[in-house]
GROMACS .gro file of C-alpha atoms in nm:
model
  307
    1MET     CA    1   5.687 -13.715  -9.873
    2LEU     CA    2   5.474 -13.630 -10.191
    3ASN     CA    3   5.416 -13.968 -10.326
    4ASN     CA    4   5.189 -13.908 -10.643
    5LYS     CA    5   5.280 -13.748 -10.924
    6ILE     CA    6   5.133 -13.377 -10.982
    7GLU     CA    7   4.879 -13.383 -11.207
    8GLY     CA    8   4.676 -13.016 -11.323
    9LEU     CA    9   4.871 -12.675 -11.279
   10ILE     CA   10   5.059 -12.528 -11.043
   11ALA     CA   11   5.145 -12.143 -11.005
   12ALA     CA   12   5.478 -11.974 -10.929
   13PRO     CA   13   5.351 -11.699 -10.718
   14PHE     CA   14   5.494 -11.386 -10.749
   15THR     CA   15   5.685 -11.239 -10.382
   16ALA     CA   16   5.487 -11.015 -10.284
   17PHE     CA   17   5.650 -10.681 -10.146
   18ASP     CA   18   5.507 -10.359  -9.966
   19GLN     CA   19   5.577  -9.960 -10.082
   20ASN     CA   20   5.877 -10.030  -9.966
   21GLY     CA   21   5.980 -10.285 -10.164
   22GLU     CA   22   5.979 -10.558  -9.771
   23LEU     CA   23   5.792 -10.840  -9.753
   24ASN     CA   24   5.432 -10.805  -9.770
   25LEU     CA   25   5.337 -11.214  -9.608
   26ASP     CA   26   4.979 -11.084  -9.480
   27LEU     CA   27   4.898 -11.105  -9.829
   28ILE     CA   28   5.025 -11.475  -9.897
   29PRO     CA   29   4.594 -11.620  -9.745
   30THR     CA   30   4.443 -11.378  -9.978
   31TYR     CA   31   4.742 -11.494 -10.276
   32TYR     CA   32   4.638 -11.887 -10.112
   33GLN     CA   33   4.248 -11.882 -10.160
   34SER     CA   34   4.261 -11.765 -10.506
   35LEU     CA   35   4.471 -12.051 -10.627
   36LYS     CA   36   4.236 -12.289 -10.453
   37LYS     CA   37   3.951 -12.054 -10.655
   38ASN     CA   38   4.048 -12.100 -10.983
   39ASN     CA   39   4.132 -12.494 -10.947
   40VAL     CA   40   4.534 -12.445 -10.905
   41LYS     CA   41   4.664 -12.769 -10.687
   42GLY     CA   42   4.974 -12.601 -10.554
   43ALA     CA   43   5.260 -12.351 -10.583
   44PHE     CA   44   5.644 -12.348 -10.619
   45ILE     CA   45   5.752 -12.080 -10.406
   46CYS     CA   46   6.016 -11.843 -10.429
   47GLY     CA   47   6.182 -11.952 -10.781
   48SER     CA   48   6.229 -11.776 -11.008
   49THR     CA   49   5.894 -11.519 -11.075
   50GLY     CA   50   5.903 -11.554 -10.685
   51GLU     CA   51   6.235 -11.346 -10.715
   52GLY     CA   52   6.381 -11.646 -10.462
   53VAL     CA   53   6.761 -11.497 -10.628
   54SER     CA   54   6.647 -11.157 -10.476
   55LEU     CA   55   6.544 -11.265 -10.142
   56THR     CA   56   6.799 -11.315  -9.816
   57PHE     CA   57   6.806 -11.643  -9.697
   58ASP     CA   58   6.593 -11.463  -9.387
   59GLU     CA   59   6.317 -11.330  -9.629
   60LYS     CA   60   6.290 -11.707  -9.773
   61VAL     CA   61   6.216 -11.835  -9.470
   62GLN     CA   62   5.961 -11.643  -9.371
   63VAL     CA   63   5.789 -11.661  -9.700
   64LEU     CA   64   5.793 -12.046  -9.653
   65LYS     CA   65   5.630 -12.036  -9.320
   66ALA     CA   66   5.423 -11.854  -9.375
   67TRP     CA   67   5.256 -12.059  -9.708
   68THR     CA   68   5.299 -12.377  -9.476
   69ALA     CA   69   5.131 -12.264  -9.259
   70LEU     CA   70   4.825 -12.256  -9.460
   71THR     CA   71   4.910 -12.571  -9.669
   72LYS     CA   72   5.021 -12.822  -9.457
   73ALA     CA   73   4.784 -12.929  -9.355
   74ASP     CA   74   4.556 -12.932  -9.679
   75PRO     CA   75   4.644 -13.241  -9.884
   76ASP     CA   76   4.500 -13.111 -10.190
   77PHE     CA   77   4.750 -12.845 -10.234
   78ALA     CA   78   5.118 -12.921 -10.301
   79LEU     CA   79   5.385 -12.679 -10.198
   80ILE     CA   80   5.744 -12.714 -10.342
   81MET     CA   81   6.009 -12.447 -10.243
   82PHE     CA   82   6.282 -12.348 -10.472
   83LEU     CA   83   6.597 -12.399 -10.242
   84GLY     CA   84   6.773 -12.183 -10.474
   85GLY     CA   85   7.134 -12.307 -10.667
   86THR     CA   86   7.454 -12.132 -10.594
   87ASN     CA   87   7.487 -12.142 -10.283
   88VAL     CA   88   7.485 -12.557 -10.173
   89LYS     CA   89   7.509 -12.515  -9.805
   90GLU     CA   90   7.267 -12.256  -9.822
   91CYS     CA   91   7.034 -12.466  -9.992
   92LYS     CA   92   7.089 -12.761  -9.735
   93GLN     CA   93   6.973 -12.554  -9.491
   94LEU     CA   94   6.698 -12.424  -9.662
   95ALA     CA   95   6.595 -12.861  -9.732
   96VAL     CA   96   6.613 -12.897  -9.311
   97ILE     CA   97   6.436 -12.589  -9.261
   98SER     CA   98   6.176 -12.736  -9.533
   99GLU     CA   99   6.117 -13.083  -9.425
  100GLN     CA  100   6.041 -12.930  -9.034
  101GLU     CA  101   5.780 -12.676  -9.132
  102GLY     CA  102   5.616 -12.927  -9.362
  103ALA     CA  103   5.654 -12.876  -9.727
  104ASP     CA  104   5.561 -13.092  -9.970
  105ALA     CA  105   5.845 -13.105 -10.199
  106ILE     CA  106   6.173 -12.908 -10.260
  107SER     CA  107   6.322 -12.787 -10.575
  108PHE     CA  108   6.714 -12.683 -10.710
  109THR     CA  109   6.890 -12.563 -10.990
  110SER     CA  110   7.215 -12.586 -11.151
  111PRO     CA  111   7.462 -12.341 -11.010
  112TYR     CA  112   7.509 -12.116 -11.232
  113TYR     CA  113   7.819 -11.897 -11.103
  114PHE     CA  114   8.078 -12.195 -11.082
  115LYS     CA  115   7.907 -12.447 -11.253
  116PRO     CA  116   7.936 -12.821 -11.257
  117ALA     CA  117   8.173 -12.932 -11.469
  118ASN     CA  118   7.943 -13.229 -11.606
  119VAL     CA  119   7.617 -13.370 -11.500
  120GLN     CA  120   7.770 -13.639 -11.271
  121GLN     CA  121   7.864 -13.316 -11.013
  122LEU     CA  122   7.514 -13.189 -11.094
  123ALA     CA  123   7.408 -13.575 -10.934
  124LYS     CA  124   7.602 -13.509 -10.644
  125CYS     CA  125   7.480 -13.161 -10.588
  126CYS     CA  126   7.124 -13.327 -10.574
  127GLN     CA  127   7.227 -13.570 -10.363
  128GLU     CA  128   7.345 -13.402 -10.053
  129ILE     CA  129   7.086 -13.132 -10.055
  130ALA     CA  130   6.860 -13.421 -10.112
  131ALA     CA  131   7.004 -13.580  -9.822
  132SER     CA  132   6.935 -13.307  -9.568
  133ALA     CA  133   6.542 -13.328  -9.632
  134PRO     CA  134   6.525 -13.764  -9.635
  135ASN     CA  135   6.202 -13.728  -9.609
  136THR     CA  136   6.086 -13.456  -9.861
  137ALA     CA  137   6.055 -13.511 -10.223
  138PHE     CA  138   6.304 -13.360 -10.442
  139TYR     CA  139   6.280 -13.176 -10.821
  140TYR     CA  140   6.527 -13.076 -11.013
  141TYR     CA  141   6.394 -12.725 -11.175
  142HIS     CA  142   6.576 -12.733 -11.569
  143ILE     CA  143   6.602 -12.388 -11.643
  144PRO     CA  144   6.937 -12.335 -11.857
  145VAL     CA  145   6.859 -12.019 -12.023
  146LEU     CA  146   6.884 -11.797 -11.664
  147THR     CA  147   7.128 -12.042 -11.531
  148GLY     CA  148   7.383 -12.212 -11.832
  149GLY     CA  149   7.292 -12.520 -11.730
  150ASN     CA  150   7.324 -12.709 -12.082
  151TYR     CA  151   7.308 -13.069 -11.980
  152ASN     CA  152   7.003 -13.302 -12.083
  153MET     CA  153   6.798 -13.424 -11.834
  154ILE     CA  154   6.792 -13.733 -11.953
  155ASP     CA  155   7.147 -13.839 -11.906
  156LEU     CA  156   7.071 -13.634 -11.503
  157LEU     CA  157   6.793 -13.904 -11.426
  158GLU     CA  158   7.061 -14.150 -11.510
  159ALA     CA  159   7.265 -14.008 -11.334
  160VAL     CA  160   7.044 -14.025 -11.019
  161ASP     CA  161   6.866 -14.302 -11.027
  162ASP     CA  162   6.904 -14.536 -10.752
  163LEU     CA  163   7.188 -14.289 -10.605
  164VAL     CA  164   6.900 -13.991 -10.482
  165PRO     CA  165   6.586 -14.189 -10.286
  166THR     CA  166   6.383 -13.881 -10.298
  167PHE     CA  167   6.425 -13.772 -10.606
  168LYS     CA  168   6.049 -13.709 -10.723
  169GLY     CA  169   6.090 -13.557 -11.077
  170ILE     CA  170   6.168 -13.242 -11.319
  171LYS     CA  171   6.054 -12.931 -11.357
  172TYR     CA  172   6.148 -12.816 -11.709
  173THR     CA  173   6.149 -12.479 -11.834
  174HIS     CA  174   6.309 -12.538 -12.164
  175GLU     CA  175   6.209 -12.667 -12.547
  176ASP     CA  176   6.422 -12.958 -12.561
  177PHE     CA  177   6.059 -13.129 -12.657
  178MET     CA  178   6.295 -13.504 -12.797
  179ASP     CA  179   6.506 -13.479 -12.429
  180PHE     CA  180   6.112 -13.383 -12.246
  181LEU     CA  181   6.005 -13.681 -12.402
  182SER     CA  182   6.297 -13.934 -12.354
  183CYS     CA  183   6.259 -13.781 -11.976
  184LEU     CA  184   5.872 -13.872 -11.941
  185ASN     CA  185   5.950 -14.217 -12.080
  186TYR     CA  186   6.239 -14.297 -11.852
  187ARG     CA  187   6.215 -14.639 -11.640
  188ASN     CA  188   5.887 -14.689 -11.763
  189ARG     CA  189   5.799 -14.310 -11.703
  190LYS     CA  190   5.919 -14.321 -11.318
  191TYR     CA  191   5.949 -13.984 -11.277
  192ASP     CA  192   5.737 -13.690 -11.291
  193MET     CA  193   5.799 -13.483 -11.542
  194LEU     CA  194   5.637 -13.089 -11.486
  195TRP     CA  195   5.654 -12.829 -11.744
  196GLY     CA  196   5.788 -12.527 -11.749
  197ARG     CA  197   5.643 -12.353 -12.071
  198ASP     CA  198   5.325 -12.188 -12.064
  199GLU     CA  199   5.299 -12.124 -12.415
  200ASN     CA  200   5.395 -12.431 -12.493
  201MET     CA  201   5.156 -12.660 -12.291
  202LEU     CA  202   4.948 -12.803 -12.556
  203SER     CA  203   5.307 -12.957 -12.765
  204SER     CA  204   5.360 -13.090 -12.400
  205LEU     CA  205   5.032 -13.252 -12.366
  206VAL     CA  206   5.058 -13.418 -12.628
  207LEU     CA  207   5.393 -13.573 -12.506
  208GLY     CA  208   5.178 -13.706 -12.229
  209THR     CA  209   5.252 -13.429 -11.925
  210LYS     CA  210   4.997 -13.462 -11.672
  211GLY     CA  211   5.096 -13.135 -11.460
  212ALA     CA  212   5.247 -12.854 -11.513
  213VAL     CA  213   5.442 -12.520 -11.330
  214GLY     CA  214   5.422 -12.170 -11.485
  215SER     CA  215   5.380 -11.813 -11.375
  216THR     CA  216   5.091 -11.696 -11.602
  217TYR     CA  217   4.856 -11.934 -11.423
  218ASN     CA  218   4.893 -11.713 -11.097
  219TYR     CA  219   4.619 -11.485 -11.326
  220ALA     CA  220   4.484 -11.643 -11.615
  221ALA     CA  221   4.457 -11.986 -11.479
  222PRO     CA  222   4.063 -12.066 -11.626
  223LEU     CA  223   4.263 -12.046 -11.955
  224TYR     CA  224   4.482 -12.313 -11.921
  225ASN     CA  225   4.243 -12.569 -11.732
  226ASP     CA  226   4.000 -12.464 -11.988
  227LEU     CA  227   4.292 -12.569 -12.242
  228MET     CA  228   4.378 -12.951 -12.048
  229ALA     CA  229   4.045 -12.997 -12.069
  230ALA     CA  230   3.962 -12.938 -12.419
  231TYR     CA  231   4.239 -13.159 -12.492
  232GLU     CA  232   4.169 -13.414 -12.282
  233GLN     CA  233   3.829 -13.404 -12.455
  234GLY     CA  234   3.936 -13.440 -12.753
  235ASN     CA  235   3.860 -13.083 -12.894
  236PHE     CA  236   4.173 -12.983 -13.057
  237GLU     CA  237   4.084 -12.713 -13.256
  238GLU     CA  238   3.938 -12.527 -12.921
  239ALA     CA  239   4.249 -12.614 -12.743
  240ASN     CA  240   4.470 -12.463 -13.040
  241LYS     CA  241   4.247 -12.168 -13.012
  242LEU     CA  242   4.332 -12.153 -12.651
  243GLN     CA  243   4.673 -12.161 -12.662
  244GLN     CA  244   4.707 -11.917 -12.910
  245LYS     CA  245   4.531 -11.701 -12.674
  246SER     CA  246   4.809 -11.759 -12.397
  247ILE     CA  247   5.085 -11.703 -12.644
  248ASP     CA  248   4.841 -11.370 -12.708
  249MET     CA  249   4.893 -11.281 -12.355
  250ILE     CA  250   5.213 -11.355 -12.312
  251ARG     CA  251   5.340 -11.175 -12.530
  252LEU     CA  252   5.286 -10.851 -12.360
  253LEU     CA  253   5.536 -10.984 -12.131
  254GLY     CA  254   5.796 -10.896 -12.387
  255LYS     CA  255   5.612 -10.643 -12.517
  256TYR     CA  256   5.597 -10.429 -12.159
  257GLY     CA  257   5.956 -10.542 -12.009
  258GLY     CA  258   5.969 -10.865 -11.935
  259ILE     CA  259   5.921 -11.056 -11.552
  260ALA     CA  260   5.785 -10.756 -11.406
  261THR     CA  261   5.510 -10.732 -11.659
  262GLY     CA  262   5.336 -11.064 -11.439
  263LYS     CA  263   5.310 -10.840 -11.123
  264ALA     CA  264   5.082 -10.574 -11.341
  265TYR     CA  265   4.897 -10.915 -11.470
  266MET     CA  266   4.845 -10.979 -11.075
  267LYS     CA  267   4.726 -10.572 -11.000
  268LEU     CA  268   4.425 -10.678 -11.272
  269VAL     CA  269   4.321 -10.954 -11.074
  270ASN     CA  270   4.309 -10.775 -10.732
  271LEU     CA  271   4.628 -10.920 -10.600
  272ASP     CA  272   4.891 -10.583 -10.556
  273CYS     CA  273   5.232 -10.756 -10.492
  274GLY     CA  274   5.392 -10.475 -10.538
  275GLU     CA  275   5.730 -10.398 -10.777
  276PHE     CA  276   6.023 -10.642 -10.887
  277ARG     CA  277   6.381 -10.606 -10.680
  278LEU     CA  278   6.636 -10.438 -10.891
  279PRO     CA  279   6.767 -10.532 -11.102
  280ILE     CA  280   6.453 -10.576 -11.287
  281ALA     CA  281   6.314 -10.291 -11.412
  282ASN     CA  282   5.962 -10.223 -11.341
  283MET     CA  283   5.663 -10.075 -11.546
  284SER     CA  284   5.582  -9.646 -11.536
  285LYS     CA  285   5.220  -9.543 -11.439
  286GLU     CA  286   5.221  -9.453 -11.832
  287ASN     CA  287   5.314  -9.796 -11.999
  288PHE     CA  288   5.081  -9.919 -11.750
  289GLU     CA  289   4.770  -9.731 -11.876
  290LEU     CA  290   4.829  -9.843 -12.242
  291PHE     CA  291   4.943 -10.226 -12.117
  292LYS     CA  292   4.568 -10.190 -11.920
  293ALA     CA  293   4.411 -10.119 -12.330
  294ASP     CA  294   4.598 -10.441 -12.468
  295VAL     CA  295   4.486 -10.675 -12.173
  296ALA     CA  296   4.117 -10.527 -12.255
  297ALA     CA  297   4.180 -10.580 -12.650
  298LEU     CA  298   4.239 -10.953 -12.550
  299GLY     CA  299   3.972 -11.007 -12.371
  300PHE     CA  300   4.147 -11.124 -12.048
  301GLU     CA  301   3.808 -11.066 -11.892
  302SER     CA  302   3.659 -11.372 -12.006
  303PHE     CA  303   3.952 -11.598 -11.876
  304LYS     CA  304   4.165 -11.406 -11.618
  305SER     CA  305   4.167 -11.593 -11.278
  306ILE     CA  306   3.856 -11.504 -10.988
  307ASN     CA  307   3.977 -11.326 -10.683
   0.00000   0.00000   0.00000
């Protein structure tokens, strides 16, 4: 059971595929070591960045086992397994396997086809899934832009409080700072609130968050570690400058097609994770050359993750 609140960066790793679009599990040990070298405190696997919704059940299990083989004996690295959201029965099965394999925590998001009618129904889903892994910490994953689950998270905390004993906190990937702060302060800061918008990290630090989960920590962890350090030291001008650098970097994701651009960044830190699966569009070779020029103009070499 993950008992302490998470502090620092948790990367959301990309799932690596080979040239045929099949899992490339052989990259995971190198990937894990890269995160460790860059002072990343854990991994949130098979989530949005990890294309969990595009993986089969068996593939998710394979990815889980490849990571837990490395992390279950590492007390300084938290592994969070994202179970999914639409199929509650499958989430329960993955929860059982996650506990058996030694994951530190499991995570679940709102069902996004048949949606819960209200937050009480969502809490019932959390309760049933969490009960399948009674010795493993449980995090809810709030990302309404993708799920359509537009519930206030303070309402969810009130619904699960004392209902789900293993409920640890929320991975909060949304811009509602009022709701986030209310969750952070709920019952004397009982729950672990992990910020999930890399481009808004500084604002979350002001509110009091200590941990964050994000995709850009895979390839630019030094930037965010420096940002957090600058804030903690009271150097707000430096923190402001570093957050703007993050924003400039993230804007290139939109310029070059969205989430798949992250794997292009990974190539620039010598971790080739292949391409995204359909329906996501991948970058053309011509655009990759333009992308590299834009990235160089950002000064990426000065803050990219080392490998």
